Coordinates of C-alpha atoms in Angstrom, one line a residue:
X14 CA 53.6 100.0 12.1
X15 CA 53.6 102.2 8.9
X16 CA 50.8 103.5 7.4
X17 CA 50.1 101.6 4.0
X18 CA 47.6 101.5 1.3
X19 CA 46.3 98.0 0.6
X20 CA 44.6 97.2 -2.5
X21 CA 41.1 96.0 -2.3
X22 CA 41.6 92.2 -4.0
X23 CA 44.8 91.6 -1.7
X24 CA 44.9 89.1 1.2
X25 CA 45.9 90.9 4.5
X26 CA 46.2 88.7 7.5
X27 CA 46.0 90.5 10.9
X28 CA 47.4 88.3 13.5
X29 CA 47.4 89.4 17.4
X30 CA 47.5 87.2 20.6
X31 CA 44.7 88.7 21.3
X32 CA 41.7 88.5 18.8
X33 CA 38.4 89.0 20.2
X34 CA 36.4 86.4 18.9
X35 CA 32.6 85.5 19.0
X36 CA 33.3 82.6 22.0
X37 CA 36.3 84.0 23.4
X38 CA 39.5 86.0 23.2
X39 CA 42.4 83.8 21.8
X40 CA 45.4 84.0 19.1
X41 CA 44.3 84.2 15.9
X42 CA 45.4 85.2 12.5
X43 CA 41.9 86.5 10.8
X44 CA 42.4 86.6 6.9
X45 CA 41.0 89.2 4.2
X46 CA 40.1 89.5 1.1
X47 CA 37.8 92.3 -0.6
X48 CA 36.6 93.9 2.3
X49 CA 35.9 90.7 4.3
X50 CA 37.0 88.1 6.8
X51 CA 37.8 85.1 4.8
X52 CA 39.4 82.5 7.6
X53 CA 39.9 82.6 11.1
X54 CA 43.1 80.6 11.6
X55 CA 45.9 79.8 14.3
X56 CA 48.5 82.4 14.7
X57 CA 51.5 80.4 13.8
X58 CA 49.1 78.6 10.6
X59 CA 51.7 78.6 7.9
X60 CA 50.5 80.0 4.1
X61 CA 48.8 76.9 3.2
X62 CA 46.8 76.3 6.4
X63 CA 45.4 79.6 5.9
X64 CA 43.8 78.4 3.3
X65 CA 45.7 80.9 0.4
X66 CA 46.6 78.0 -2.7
X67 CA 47.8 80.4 -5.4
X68 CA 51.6 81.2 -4.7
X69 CA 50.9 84.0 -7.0
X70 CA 47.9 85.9 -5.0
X71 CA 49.5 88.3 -3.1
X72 CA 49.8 88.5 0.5
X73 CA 50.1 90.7 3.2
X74 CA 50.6 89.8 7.2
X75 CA 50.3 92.4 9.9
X76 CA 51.8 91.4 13.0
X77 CA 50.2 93.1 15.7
X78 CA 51.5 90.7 18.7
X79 CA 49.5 91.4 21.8
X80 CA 47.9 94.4 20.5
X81 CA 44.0 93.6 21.3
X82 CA 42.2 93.0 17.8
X83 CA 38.5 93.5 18.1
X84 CA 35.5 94.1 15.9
X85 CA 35.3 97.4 15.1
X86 CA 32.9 99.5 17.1
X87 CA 29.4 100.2 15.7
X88 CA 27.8 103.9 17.3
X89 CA 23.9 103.6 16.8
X90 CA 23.6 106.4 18.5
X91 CA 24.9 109.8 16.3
X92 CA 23.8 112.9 15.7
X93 CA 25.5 114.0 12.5
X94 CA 23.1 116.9 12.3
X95 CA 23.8 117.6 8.3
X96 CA 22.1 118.8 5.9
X97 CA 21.1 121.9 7.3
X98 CA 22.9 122.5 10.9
X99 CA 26.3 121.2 9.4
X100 CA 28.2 123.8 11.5
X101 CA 27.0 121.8 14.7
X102 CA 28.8 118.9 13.1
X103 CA 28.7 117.1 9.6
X104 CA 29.8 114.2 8.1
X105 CA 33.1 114.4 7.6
X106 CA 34.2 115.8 10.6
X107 CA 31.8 113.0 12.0
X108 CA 33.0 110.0 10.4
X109 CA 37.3 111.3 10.8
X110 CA 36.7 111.1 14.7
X111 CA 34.7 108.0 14.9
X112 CA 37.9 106.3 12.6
X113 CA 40.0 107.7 15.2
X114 CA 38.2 106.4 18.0
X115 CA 38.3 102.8 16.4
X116 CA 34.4 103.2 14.7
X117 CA 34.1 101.6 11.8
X118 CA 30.0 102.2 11.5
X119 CA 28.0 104.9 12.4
X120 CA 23.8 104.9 12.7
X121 CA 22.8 108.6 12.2
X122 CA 19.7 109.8 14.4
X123 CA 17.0 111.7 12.2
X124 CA 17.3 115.0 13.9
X125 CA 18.8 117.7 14.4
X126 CA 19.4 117.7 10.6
X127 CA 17.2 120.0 8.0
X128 CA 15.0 118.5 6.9
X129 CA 14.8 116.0 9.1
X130 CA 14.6 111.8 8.4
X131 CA 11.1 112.1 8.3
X132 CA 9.9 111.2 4.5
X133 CA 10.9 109.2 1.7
X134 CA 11.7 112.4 0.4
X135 CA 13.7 113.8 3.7
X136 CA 15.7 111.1 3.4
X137 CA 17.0 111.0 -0.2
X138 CA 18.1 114.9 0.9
X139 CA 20.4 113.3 3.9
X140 CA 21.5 110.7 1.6
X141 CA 23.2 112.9 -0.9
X142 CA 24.7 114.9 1.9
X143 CA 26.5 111.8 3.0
X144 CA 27.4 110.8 -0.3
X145 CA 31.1 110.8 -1.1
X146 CA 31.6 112.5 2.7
X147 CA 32.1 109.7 5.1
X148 CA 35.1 108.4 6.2
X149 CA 33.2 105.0 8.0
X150 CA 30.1 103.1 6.7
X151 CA 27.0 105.4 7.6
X152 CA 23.5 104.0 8.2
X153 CA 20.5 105.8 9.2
X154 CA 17.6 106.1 11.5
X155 CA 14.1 107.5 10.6
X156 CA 11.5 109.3 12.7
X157 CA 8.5 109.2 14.0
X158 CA 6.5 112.8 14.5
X159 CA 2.9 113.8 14.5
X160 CA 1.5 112.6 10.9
X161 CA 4.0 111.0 9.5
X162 CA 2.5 107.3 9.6
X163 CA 2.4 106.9 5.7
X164 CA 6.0 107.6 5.2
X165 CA 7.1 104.8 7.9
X166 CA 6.9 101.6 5.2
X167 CA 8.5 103.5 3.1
X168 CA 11.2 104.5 4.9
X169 CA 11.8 101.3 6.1
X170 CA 12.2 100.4 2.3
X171 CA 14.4 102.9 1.7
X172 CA 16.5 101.3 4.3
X173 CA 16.4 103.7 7.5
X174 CA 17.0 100.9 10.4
X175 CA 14.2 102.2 12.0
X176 CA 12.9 105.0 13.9
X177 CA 13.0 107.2 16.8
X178 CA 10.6 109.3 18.6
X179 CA 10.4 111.8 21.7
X180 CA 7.9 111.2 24.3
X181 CA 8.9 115.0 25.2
X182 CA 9.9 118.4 23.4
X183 CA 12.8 117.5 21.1
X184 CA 14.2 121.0 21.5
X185 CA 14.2 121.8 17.6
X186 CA 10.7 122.7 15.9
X187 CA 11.2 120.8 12.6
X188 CA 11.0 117.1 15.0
X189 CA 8.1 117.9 17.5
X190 CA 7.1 114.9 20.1
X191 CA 5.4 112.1 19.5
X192 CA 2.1 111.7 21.8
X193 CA 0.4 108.5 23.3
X194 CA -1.8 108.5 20.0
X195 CA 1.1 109.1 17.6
X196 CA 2.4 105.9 19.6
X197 CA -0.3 103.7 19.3
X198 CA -0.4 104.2 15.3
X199 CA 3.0 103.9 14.8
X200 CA 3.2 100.9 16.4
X201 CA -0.1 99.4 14.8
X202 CA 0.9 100.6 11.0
X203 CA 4.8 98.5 12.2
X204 CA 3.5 95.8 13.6
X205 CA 3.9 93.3 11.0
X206 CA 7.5 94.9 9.7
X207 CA 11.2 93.7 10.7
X208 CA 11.8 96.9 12.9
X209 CA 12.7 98.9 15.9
X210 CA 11.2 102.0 17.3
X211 CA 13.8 104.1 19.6
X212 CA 12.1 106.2 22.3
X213 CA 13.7 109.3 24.3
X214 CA 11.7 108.4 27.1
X215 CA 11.1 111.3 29.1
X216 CA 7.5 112.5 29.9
X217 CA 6.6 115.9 31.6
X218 CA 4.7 114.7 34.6
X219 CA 3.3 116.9 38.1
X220 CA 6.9 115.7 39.8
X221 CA 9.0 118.0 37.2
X222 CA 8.4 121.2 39.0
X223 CA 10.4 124.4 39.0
X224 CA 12.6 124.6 42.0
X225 CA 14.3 127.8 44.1
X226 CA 17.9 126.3 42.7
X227 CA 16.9 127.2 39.1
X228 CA 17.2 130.8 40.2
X229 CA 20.5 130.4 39.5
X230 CA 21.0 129.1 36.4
X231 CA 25.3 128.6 36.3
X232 CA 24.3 125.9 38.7
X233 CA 23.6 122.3 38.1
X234 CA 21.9 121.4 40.7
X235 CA 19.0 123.6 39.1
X236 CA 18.4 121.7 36.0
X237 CA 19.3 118.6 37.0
X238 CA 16.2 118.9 39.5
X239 CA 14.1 120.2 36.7
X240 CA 13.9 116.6 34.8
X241 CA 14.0 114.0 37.9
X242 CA 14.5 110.4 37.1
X243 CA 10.7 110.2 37.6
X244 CA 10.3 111.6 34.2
X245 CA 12.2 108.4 32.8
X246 CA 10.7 106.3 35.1
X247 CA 6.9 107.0 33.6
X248 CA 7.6 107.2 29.8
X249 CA 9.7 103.4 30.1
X250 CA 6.0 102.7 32.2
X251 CA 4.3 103.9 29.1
X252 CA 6.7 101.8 26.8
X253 CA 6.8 98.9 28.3
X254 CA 2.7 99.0 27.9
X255 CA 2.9 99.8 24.4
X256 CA 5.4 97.3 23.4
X257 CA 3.9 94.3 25.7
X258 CA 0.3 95.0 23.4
X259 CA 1.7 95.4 20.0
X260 CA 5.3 93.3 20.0
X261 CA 6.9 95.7 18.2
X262 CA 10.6 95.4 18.9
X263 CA 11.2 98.7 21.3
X264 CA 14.3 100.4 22.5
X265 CA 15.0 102.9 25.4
X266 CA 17.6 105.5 24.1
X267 CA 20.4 107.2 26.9
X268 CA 18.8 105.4 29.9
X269 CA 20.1 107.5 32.8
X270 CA 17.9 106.8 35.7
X271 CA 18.6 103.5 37.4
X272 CA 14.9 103.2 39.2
X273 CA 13.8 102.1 35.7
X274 CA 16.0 99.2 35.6
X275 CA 13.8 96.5 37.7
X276 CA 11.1 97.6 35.2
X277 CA 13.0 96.7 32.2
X278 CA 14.4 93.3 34.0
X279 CA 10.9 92.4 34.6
X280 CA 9.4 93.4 31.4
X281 CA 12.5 91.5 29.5
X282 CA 11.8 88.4 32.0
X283 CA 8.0 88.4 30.9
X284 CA 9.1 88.2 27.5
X285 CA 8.5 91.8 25.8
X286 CA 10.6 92.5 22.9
X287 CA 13.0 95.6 24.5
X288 CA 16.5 96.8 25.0
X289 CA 17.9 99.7 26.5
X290 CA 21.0 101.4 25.9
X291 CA 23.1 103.5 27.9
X292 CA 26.2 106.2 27.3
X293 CA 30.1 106.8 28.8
X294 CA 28.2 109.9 30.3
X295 CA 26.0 108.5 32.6
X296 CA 28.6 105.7 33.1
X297 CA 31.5 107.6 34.1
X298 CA 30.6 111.2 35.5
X299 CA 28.2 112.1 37.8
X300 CA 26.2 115.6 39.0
X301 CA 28.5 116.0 42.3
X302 CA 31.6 117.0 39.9
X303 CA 29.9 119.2 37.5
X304 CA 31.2 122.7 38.1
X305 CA 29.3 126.1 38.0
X306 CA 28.8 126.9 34.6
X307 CA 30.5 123.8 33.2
X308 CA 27.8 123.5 30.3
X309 CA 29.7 121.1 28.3
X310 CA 27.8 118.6 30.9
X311 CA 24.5 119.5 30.4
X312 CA 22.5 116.4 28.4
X313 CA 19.2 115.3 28.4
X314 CA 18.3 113.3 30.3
X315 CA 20.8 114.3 33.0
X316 CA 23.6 113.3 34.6
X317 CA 22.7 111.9 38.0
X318 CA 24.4 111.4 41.2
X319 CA 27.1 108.8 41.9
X320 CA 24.8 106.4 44.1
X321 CA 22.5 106.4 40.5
X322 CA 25.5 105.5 38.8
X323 CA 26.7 102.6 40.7
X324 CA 23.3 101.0 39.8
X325 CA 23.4 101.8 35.9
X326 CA 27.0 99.8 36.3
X327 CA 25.4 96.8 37.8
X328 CA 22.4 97.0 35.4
X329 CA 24.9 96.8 32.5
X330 CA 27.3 94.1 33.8
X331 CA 24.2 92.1 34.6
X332 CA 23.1 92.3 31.3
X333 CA 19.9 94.2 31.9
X334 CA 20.6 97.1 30.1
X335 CA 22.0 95.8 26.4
X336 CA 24.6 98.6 24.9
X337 CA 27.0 101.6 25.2
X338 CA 26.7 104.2 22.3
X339 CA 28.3 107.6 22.7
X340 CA 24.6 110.2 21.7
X341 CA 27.4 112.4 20.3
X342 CA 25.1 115.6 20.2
X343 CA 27.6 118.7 19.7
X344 CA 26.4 122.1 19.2
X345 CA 28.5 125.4 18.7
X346 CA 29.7 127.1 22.1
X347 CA 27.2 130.2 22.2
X348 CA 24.2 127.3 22.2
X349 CA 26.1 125.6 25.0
X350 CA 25.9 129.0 26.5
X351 CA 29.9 128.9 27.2
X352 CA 29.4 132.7 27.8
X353 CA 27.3 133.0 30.4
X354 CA 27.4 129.2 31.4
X355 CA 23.7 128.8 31.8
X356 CA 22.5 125.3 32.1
X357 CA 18.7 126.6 32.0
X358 CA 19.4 127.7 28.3
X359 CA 22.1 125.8 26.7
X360 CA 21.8 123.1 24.4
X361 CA 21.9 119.4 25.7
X362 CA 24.3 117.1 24.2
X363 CA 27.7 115.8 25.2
X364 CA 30.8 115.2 22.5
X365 CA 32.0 112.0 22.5
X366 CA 31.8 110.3 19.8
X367 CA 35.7 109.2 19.0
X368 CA 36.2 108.6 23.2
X369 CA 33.7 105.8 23.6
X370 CA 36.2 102.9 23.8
X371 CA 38.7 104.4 26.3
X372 CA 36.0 105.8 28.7
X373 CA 34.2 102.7 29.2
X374 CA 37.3 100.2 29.3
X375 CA 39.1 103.0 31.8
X376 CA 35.7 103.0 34.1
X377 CA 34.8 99.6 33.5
X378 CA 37.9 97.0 33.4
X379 CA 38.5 98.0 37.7
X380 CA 34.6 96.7 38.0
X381 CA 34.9 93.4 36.5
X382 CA 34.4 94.5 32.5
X383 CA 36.2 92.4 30.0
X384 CA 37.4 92.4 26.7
X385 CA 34.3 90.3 25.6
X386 CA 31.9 92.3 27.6
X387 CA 33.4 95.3 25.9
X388 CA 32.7 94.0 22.4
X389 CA 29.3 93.0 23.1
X390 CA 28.4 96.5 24.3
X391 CA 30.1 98.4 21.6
X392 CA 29.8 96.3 18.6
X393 CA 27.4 93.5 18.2
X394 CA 24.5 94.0 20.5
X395 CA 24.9 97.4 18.6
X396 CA 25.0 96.7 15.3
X397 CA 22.1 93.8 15.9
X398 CA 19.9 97.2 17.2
X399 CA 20.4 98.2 13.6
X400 CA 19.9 95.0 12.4
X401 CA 23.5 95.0 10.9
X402 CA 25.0 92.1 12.3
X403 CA 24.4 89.9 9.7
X404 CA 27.7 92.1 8.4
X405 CA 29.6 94.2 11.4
X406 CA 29.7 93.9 15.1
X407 CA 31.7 90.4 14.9
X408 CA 35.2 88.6 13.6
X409 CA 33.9 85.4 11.9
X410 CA 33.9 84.4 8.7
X411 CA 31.6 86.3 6.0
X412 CA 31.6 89.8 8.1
X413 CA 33.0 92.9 6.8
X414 CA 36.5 93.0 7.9
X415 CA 35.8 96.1 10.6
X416 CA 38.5 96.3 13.3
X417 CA 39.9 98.3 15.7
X418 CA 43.6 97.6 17.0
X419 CA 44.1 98.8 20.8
X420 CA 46.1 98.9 23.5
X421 CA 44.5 98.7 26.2
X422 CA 47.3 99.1 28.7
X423 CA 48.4 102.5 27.0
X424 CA 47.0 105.8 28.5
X425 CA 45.7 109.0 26.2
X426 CA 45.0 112.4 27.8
X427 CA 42.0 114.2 25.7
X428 CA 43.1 117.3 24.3
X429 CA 41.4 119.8 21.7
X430 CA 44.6 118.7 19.6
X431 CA 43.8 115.1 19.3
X432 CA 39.8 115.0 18.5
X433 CA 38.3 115.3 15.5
X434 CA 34.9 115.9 15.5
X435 CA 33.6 120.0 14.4
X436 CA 33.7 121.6 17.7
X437 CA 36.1 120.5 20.5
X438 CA 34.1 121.5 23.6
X439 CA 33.5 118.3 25.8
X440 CA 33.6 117.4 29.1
X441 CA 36.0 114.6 28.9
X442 CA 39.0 117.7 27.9
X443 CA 42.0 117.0 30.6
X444 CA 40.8 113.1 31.4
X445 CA 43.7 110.7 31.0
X446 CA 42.4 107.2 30.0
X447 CA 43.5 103.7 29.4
X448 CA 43.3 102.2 25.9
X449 CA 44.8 103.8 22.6
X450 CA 43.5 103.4 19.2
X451 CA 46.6 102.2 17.5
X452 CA 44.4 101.4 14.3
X453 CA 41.2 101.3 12.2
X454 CA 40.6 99.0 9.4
X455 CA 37.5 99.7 7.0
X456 CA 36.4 96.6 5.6
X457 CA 40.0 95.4 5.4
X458 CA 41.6 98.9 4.4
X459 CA 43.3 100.6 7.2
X460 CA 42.1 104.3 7.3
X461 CA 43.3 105.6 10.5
X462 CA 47.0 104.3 12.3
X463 CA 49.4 106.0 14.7
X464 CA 47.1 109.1 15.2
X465 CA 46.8 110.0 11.5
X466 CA 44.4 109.4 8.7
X467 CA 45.9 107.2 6.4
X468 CA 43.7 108.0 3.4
X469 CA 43.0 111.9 1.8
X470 CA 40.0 110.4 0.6
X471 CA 36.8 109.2 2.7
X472 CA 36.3 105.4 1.9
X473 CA 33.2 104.9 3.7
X474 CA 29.9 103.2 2.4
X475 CA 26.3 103.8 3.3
X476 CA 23.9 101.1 4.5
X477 CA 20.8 101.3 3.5
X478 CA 19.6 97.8 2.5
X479 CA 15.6 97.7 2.5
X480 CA 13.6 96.7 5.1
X481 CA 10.2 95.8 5.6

């Protein structure tokens, strides 16, 4: 297929054999118009049956035979990082490799950035940083620190999708943790609002003690024993309690310990209003095959061992835990310690953002994972988090026309070369996986096809419609 322009009041019809639709995967030819889906026809509907009248309108029809068309994936889970620590990553660079991973919508977390999406005022600073710069629809999380209670409402009227909080040390000074009585507030000055509050849920507690293994610091083994799965365990305890009294809608960010699953099964079958996410990371690697030094691993919470992943597997195919986003948290290589490949002292964060797709349809398809599961995880149980699915995360009639064309047959080898995001360290460098991007569509305008950017310009919106 050739890269092409399409103008914004044409009628494109993308037709596939395999469409990914809201009750099943079928053949379909989905019709555009002005950025959205306007029918949802047969694939061998002739003009008229589409529903297109005037033999004058023009027309387009992309044939993408048994290409897999599916809604465009939707990352809540992004740390852009700009203004202020733009050479960690940015918007641009950002928002090219999510389009060439097949994501059409990004939710930006409110740290590391400076200042960080903390105030009404904050946030009007991010906002004019991503101005102009993105090249997919942006929307944003606020946050929750020490004293900050006024500025929530407002925030929320602003039209920050939420907000997230630490229950430990953030690692940056600008976004300290939130305690038990910053909790309590929050959730008693939300309670009444349409809203989410997003918890890293790790809590120092007497089991995180120093061990003899973090005497060597180029070793895993070290800090992964430093924050033990009990740490997780007790902060979901914590949240569970919190959201059970007030009903605020709550959501456990990069679940990586799988002891805290029957806790959140029981909690979602007593009826408390949470969801939990999980990332490729925890999904796909595990601490036996980190190598010394290898800091391009290190994320907080940790990577566990393989028995622990097995179980995060069958607490996402069992519907327990409710989505997949990538935490793309990329810092330069001398605060990932590259050097000296100390774990004790690097940053935490993995690089993933344009690799979510093909990491969890190679590790997941041989376990029972299917095209439907895979859209569920990665774009509507996502964008509903962000309550955007009244517009992405789904191909029926009235959404933004948000795709991603794949192959899911097709292998791709991660390279520096091919990613796009600011710095190109990641742990994924060497992997071959299955599933290409062939193509993103923006609201019915291609932007990314055949590995290349199809527009100089970024065409990307940002969503910030109020809530309260």
């Amino acid at each position: 297929m050739e890269s092409s322009i399409i103008k914004s009041d044409s009628i494109v019809v993308f037709k596939s054999h395999r469409v990914v639709l809201p009750d099943g995967v079928a053949s379909a030819a989905v019709v555009t118009k002005n950025g959205q889906i306007v029918a949802v026809k047969g694939y061998d509907d002739s003009r008229i049956a589409l529903g297109i009248h005037d033999e004058y309108q023009p027309i387009s029809v992309i044939d993408l035979g048994n290409l897999v068309l599916s809604p465009g994936v939707v990352d809540s889970h992004v740390h852009v990082n700009e203004p202020g620590r733009t050479h960690w990553e940015g918007f641009t660079t950002a928002t090219r490799a999510a389009a060439a991973g097949g994501v059409t919508t990004i939710v930006d977390m409110p740290l590391n950035s400076i200042p960080p999406t903390t105030t009404k005022e904050n946030f009007a600073e991010k906002f004019t940083a991503a101005s102009g710069n993105v090249f997919v629809d942006v929307a944003f999380w606020g946050g929750i620190i020490p004293g900050n209670q006024d500025e929530l409402i407002p925030l929320l009227r602003e039209g920050v999708r939420g907000f997230k909080c630490f229950m430990c040390p953030s690692g940056v000074d600008e976004f300290p943790q939130a305690k038990e009585e910053d909790l309590e507030i929050a959730f008693q000055r939300l309670q009444n609002s349409s809203t989410t509050i997003l918890f890293h849920a790790e809590v120092e507690c007497c089991s995180a003690v120093s061990t003899n293994t973090e005497e060597i610091p180029s070793v895993y083994q070290g800090f992964l024993q430093s924050r033990p799965g009990v740490m997780e365990v007790e902060a979901i305890r914590l949240v569970i309690e919190l959201c059970r009294r007030y009903r605020v809608q709550s959501h456990i960010v990069h679940l990586s310990c799988a002891e805290a699953i029957p806790l959140i099964a029981q909690a979602k079958k007593d009826g408390v209003p949470i969801t939990v996410e999980t990332c490729p990371h925890y999904l796909t690697l595990s601490a036996e095959e980190v190598p010394v030094k290898a800091t391009q691993f290190k994320c907080c919470p940790p990577i566990r061992d393989k028995s622990n992943q097995d179980l995060l597997w069958s607490g996402l195919l069992d519907g327990t835990i409710d989505l997949v986003v990538s935490d793309h948290s990329p810092a330069p290589q001398d605060l990932k310690c590259v050097d000296t490949g100390d774990f004790m002292k690097a940053w935490g964060g993995i690089s993933s953002l344009q690799l979510v797709l093909p990491l969890l349809w190679t590790f997941g398809h041989p376990k029972g994972l299917s095209l439907m599961d895979l859209s569920r995880f990665l774009s509507y149980n996502t964008a509903k988090l962000a309550r955007l699915h009244h517009r992405k995360g789904s191909i029926a009639v009235g959404m933004d026309a948000d795709f991603v064309i794949w192959n899911p047959d097709e292998q791709i080898t991660v390279t520096p070369e091919m990613l796009h995001f600011r710095h190109k360290l990641s742990p994924y460098l060497g992997k071959v996986l299955n599933g290409r991007v062939v193509m993103t569509v923006l609201r019915g305008q291609i932007v990314f096809n055949n590995d290349a950017f199809v527009l100089d310009k970024p065409q990307g919106i940002l969503l910030a419609e109020p809530l309260e």
